[in-house]
CSV table of C-alpha atoms and ligand atoms in Angstrom, one decimal:
chain,number,residue,atom,x,y,z
A,17,MET,CA,0.0,0.0,0.0
A,18,ALA,CA,1.1,3.5,-0.6
A,19,ILE,CA,-0.1,7.0,0.1
A,20,ARG,CA,-0.7,9.0,-3.1
A,21,PRO,CA,-0.8,12.7,-3.6
A,22,ILE,CA,-4.4,14.1,-3.6
A,23,LEU,CA,-5.2,16.5,-6.5
A,24,THR,CA,-6.7,19.8,-5.4
A,25,VAL,CA,-8.7,22.5,-7.3
A,26,PRO,CA,-8.3,23.9,-9.8
A,27,ASP,CA,-6.5,20.8,-11.2
A,28,PRO,CA,-8.2,20.1,-14.5
A,29,VAL,CA,-7.9,16.3,-14.0
A,30,LEU,CA,-10.6,16.7,-11.4
A,31,LYS,CA,-13.0,17.8,-14.1
A,32,GLN,CA,-12.5,14.6,-16.1
A,33,ARG,CA,-15.2,12.0,-16.4
A,34,SER,CA,-14.0,8.6,-15.0
A,35,LYS,CA,-14.3,5.4,-17.1
A,36,PRO,CA,-16.1,2.2,-15.9
A,37,VAL,CA,-13.9,-0.7,-14.7
A,38,GLU,CA,-14.2,-3.3,-17.5
A,39,GLY,CA,-13.9,-7.0,-17.2
A,40,GLY,CA,-14.5,-7.3,-13.4
A,41,VAL,CA,-12.4,-6.3,-10.4
A,42,THR,CA,-8.8,-7.5,-10.7
A,43,ASP,CA,-5.8,-7.3,-8.4
A,44,VAL,CA,-4.7,-4.1,-10.2
A,45,HIS,CA,-8.0,-2.5,-9.1
A,46,ARG,CA,-7.7,-3.9,-5.6
A,47,ALA,CA,-4.1,-2.5,-5.3
A,48,LEU,CA,-5.5,0.9,-6.3
A,49,MET,CA,-8.3,0.6,-3.8
A,50,ASP,CA,-5.8,-0.3,-1.0
A,51,ASP,CA,-3.7,2.8,-1.9
A,52,MET,CA,-6.8,5.0,-2.0
A,53,LEU,CA,-7.9,3.8,1.4
A,54,GLU,CA,-4.5,4.4,2.9
A,55,THR,CA,-4.4,7.9,1.3
A,56,MET,CA,-7.9,8.6,2.6
A,57,TYR,CA,-7.1,7.5,6.2
A,58,ASP,CA,-3.9,9.5,6.1
A,59,ALA,CA,-5.6,12.7,4.9
A,60,PRO,CA,-7.8,12.1,7.0
A,61,GLY,CA,-11.2,11.9,5.1
A,62,ILE,CA,-14.3,9.7,5.0
A,63,GLY,CA,-14.5,9.2,1.2
A,64,LEU,CA,-12.2,9.3,-1.9
A,65,ALA,CA,-12.8,8.8,-5.6
A,66,ALA,CA,-10.0,7.4,-7.8
A,67,ILE,CA,-9.8,10.6,-9.9
A,68,GLN,CA,-8.7,12.5,-6.8
A,69,VAL,CA,-5.4,10.5,-7.0
A,70,GLY,CA,-5.3,11.0,-10.7
A,71,GLU,CA,-6.9,7.7,-11.8
A,72,PRO,CA,-9.9,8.2,-14.1
A,73,LEU,CA,-11.7,5.0,-13.0
A,74,ARG,CA,-15.2,4.6,-11.5
A,75,ILE,CA,-13.9,3.5,-8.1
A,76,ILE,CA,-14.7,5.0,-4.6
A,77,VAL,CA,-13.5,4.1,-1.1
A,78,MET,CA,-15.2,5.2,2.1
A,79,ASP,CA,-15.2,4.7,5.8
A,80,LEU,CA,-17.9,6.4,7.9
A,81,ALA,CA,-16.8,4.9,11.3
A,82,ARG,CA,-16.6,7.6,14.0
A,83,GLU,CA,-13.4,8.3,15.8
A,84,GLY,CA,-12.6,5.5,18.3
A,85,GLU,CA,-14.9,3.1,16.4
A,86,GLU,CA,-13.5,0.1,14.6
A,87,LYS,CA,-12.6,0.9,11.0
A,88,GLN,CA,-15.3,0.1,8.4
A,89,PRO,CA,-13.7,0.3,5.0
A,90,ARG,CA,-16.0,0.2,2.0
A,91,PHE,CA,-15.3,-0.1,-1.7
A,92,PHE,CA,-17.6,0.9,-4.6
A,93,VAL,CA,-16.7,-0.1,-8.2
A,94,ASN,CA,-18.9,1.2,-11.1
A,95,PRO,CA,-21.5,2.5,-8.7
A,96,GLU,CA,-24.9,3.5,-10.1
A,97,ILE,CA,-27.8,5.3,-8.5
A,98,LEU,CA,-31.0,3.3,-9.2
A,99,TRP,CA,-33.4,5.5,-7.3
A,100,THR,CA,-33.4,8.8,-5.4
A,101,SER,CA,-36.0,10.0,-2.9
A,102,ASP,CA,-38.0,13.1,-3.7
A,103,ASP,CA,-37.2,14.6,-0.3
A,104,LYS,CA,-33.9,16.5,-0.1
A,105,LYS,CA,-31.7,17.3,2.8
A,106,PRO,CA,-29.0,20.0,3.2
A,107,TRP,CA,-25.7,18.8,4.7
A,108,GLU,CA,-22.4,20.6,5.3
A,109,GLU,CA,-19.8,19.0,3.0
A,110,GLY,CA,-16.1,19.2,2.6
A,111,CYS,CA,-13.7,17.6,0.2
A,112,LEU,CA,-10.0,16.5,0.3
A,113,SER,CA,-9.6,18.2,-3.1
A,114,VAL,CA,-11.0,21.5,-1.7
A,115,PRO,CA,-9.2,21.5,1.6
A,116,ASP,CA,-10.5,23.5,4.5
A,117,ILE,CA,-13.7,24.7,2.7
A,118,TYR,CA,-17.1,23.6,4.0
A,119,ASP,CA,-20.5,24.5,2.7
A,120,GLU,CA,-24.0,23.2,2.6
A,121,VAL,CA,-25.2,21.2,-0.3
A,122,GLU,CA,-28.8,19.9,-0.8
A,123,ARG,CA,-29.1,16.4,-2.1
A,124,PRO,CA,-31.8,13.6,-2.2
A,125,ALA,CA,-32.1,12.3,1.4
A,126,ARG,CA,-32.1,8.6,0.3
A,127,VAL,CA,-30.8,6.7,-2.7
A,128,ARG,CA,-30.6,3.1,-3.8
A,129,LEU,CA,-27.3,1.9,-5.2
A,130,ARG,CA,-25.9,-0.8,-7.3
A,131,TYR,CA,-22.1,-1.4,-7.3
A,132,MET,CA,-19.4,-4.0,-7.3
A,133,THR,CA,-17.5,-4.8,-4.1
A,134,TYR,CA,-13.8,-5.3,-3.5
A,135,ASP,CA,-14.3,-8.9,-4.4
A,136,GLY,CA,-16.2,-8.1,-7.6
A,137,LYS,CA,-19.6,-9.1,-6.4
A,138,THR,CA,-22.6,-7.0,-7.6
A,139,VAL,CA,-24.8,-5.8,-4.8
A,140,GLU,CA,-27.7,-3.4,-4.3
A,141,GLU,CA,-28.0,-1.3,-1.2
A,142,ASP,CA,-30.1,1.6,0.2
A,143,ALA,CA,-28.3,4.6,1.7
A,144,GLU,CA,-29.5,7.4,3.9
A,145,GLY,CA,-28.0,10.0,6.2
A,146,LEU,CA,-24.2,10.6,6.0
A,147,PHE,CA,-23.9,7.5,3.7
A,148,ALA,CA,-26.3,8.9,1.2
A,149,VAL,CA,-24.5,12.3,1.3
A,150,CYS,CA,-21.0,10.8,0.9
A,151,ILE,CA,-21.9,8.4,-1.9
A,152,GLN,CA,-23.6,11.1,-3.9
A,153,HIS,CA,-20.6,13.5,-3.3
A,154,GLU,CA,-18.1,10.8,-4.4
A,155,MET,CA,-20.2,9.8,-7.4
A,156,ASP,CA,-20.2,13.4,-8.5
A,157,HIS,CA,-16.4,13.1,-8.7
A,158,LEU,CA,-16.8,10.3,-11.3
A,159,GLU,CA,-18.6,12.9,-13.5
A,160,GLY,CA,-15.9,15.6,-12.9
A,161,VAL,CA,-18.2,17.5,-10.5
A,162,LEU,CA,-17.1,18.9,-7.2
A,163,PHE,CA,-19.3,19.9,-4.2
A,164,ILE,CA,-18.4,23.5,-4.8
A,165,ASP,CA,-20.0,23.2,-8.3
A,166,HIS,CA,-23.3,23.0,-6.4
A,167,LEU,CA,-22.7,26.4,-4.8
A,168,SER,CA,-23.0,29.9,-6.3
A,169,ARG,CA,-20.3,31.1,-8.7
A,170,LEU,CA,-19.2,33.6,-6.2
A,171,LYS,CA,-18.7,31.0,-3.4
A,172,ARG,CA,-17.0,28.6,-5.9
A,173,GLU,CA,-14.5,31.1,-7.1
A,174,SER,CA,-13.8,32.2,-3.5
A,175,ALA,CA,-13.2,28.6,-2.5
A,176,VAL,CA,-10.7,28.0,-5.4
A,177,ARG,CA,-8.9,31.2,-4.5
A,178,LYS,CA,-8.6,30.2,-0.9
A,179,VAL,CA,-7.2,26.8,-1.8
A,180,LYS,CA,-4.7,28.3,-4.2
A,181,LYS,CA,-3.6,30.9,-1.6
A,182,ALA,CA,-3.1,28.3,1.1
A,183,GLU,CA,-1.0,26.1,-1.2
A,184,ARG,CA,1.2,29.1,-2.2
A,185,GLU,CA,1.7,29.8,1.5
A,186,ARG,CA,2.6,26.2,2.2
A,187,ALA,CA,5.1,26.2,-0.7
A,188,LEU,CA,7.0,29.2,0.8
B,4,LIG,ZN1,-14.7,15.2,-2.7
């Protein structure tokens, strides 16, 4: 396993649409998922899409365990949303690719998913609460969409400016 650099805005790679994993989940994908998980834990964060480490594949890792709880790593390959609830819920989101910026995004409160697991098994599952928020946030990444793209242009531009400024200051 290895920790990989996480791309941050305004890196154009983050705007890329990720490609489906073809031919099932292989050891190459599992090695990528292991790296992604280690990178996410190190950051630390609760979700990471492959494009955030520069791999344009439809792969997501997640762990929603609270601090002090046992780790609950989860892997989503080629996730699809089969159904979304009509009721929506606002939630304050953040993103490892937009460090230290948090803002409220409104999304469907519940979704039904289909995806392949780490072992390549296809499963369907319902998500609500933080799980629903996180999987929709991560699946946006697969389309090249960031949570700040759901905000006003003013807020989005201000977020990108703040991230760039913080990085310039770190580089000094
Ligand atoms: Zn994100």
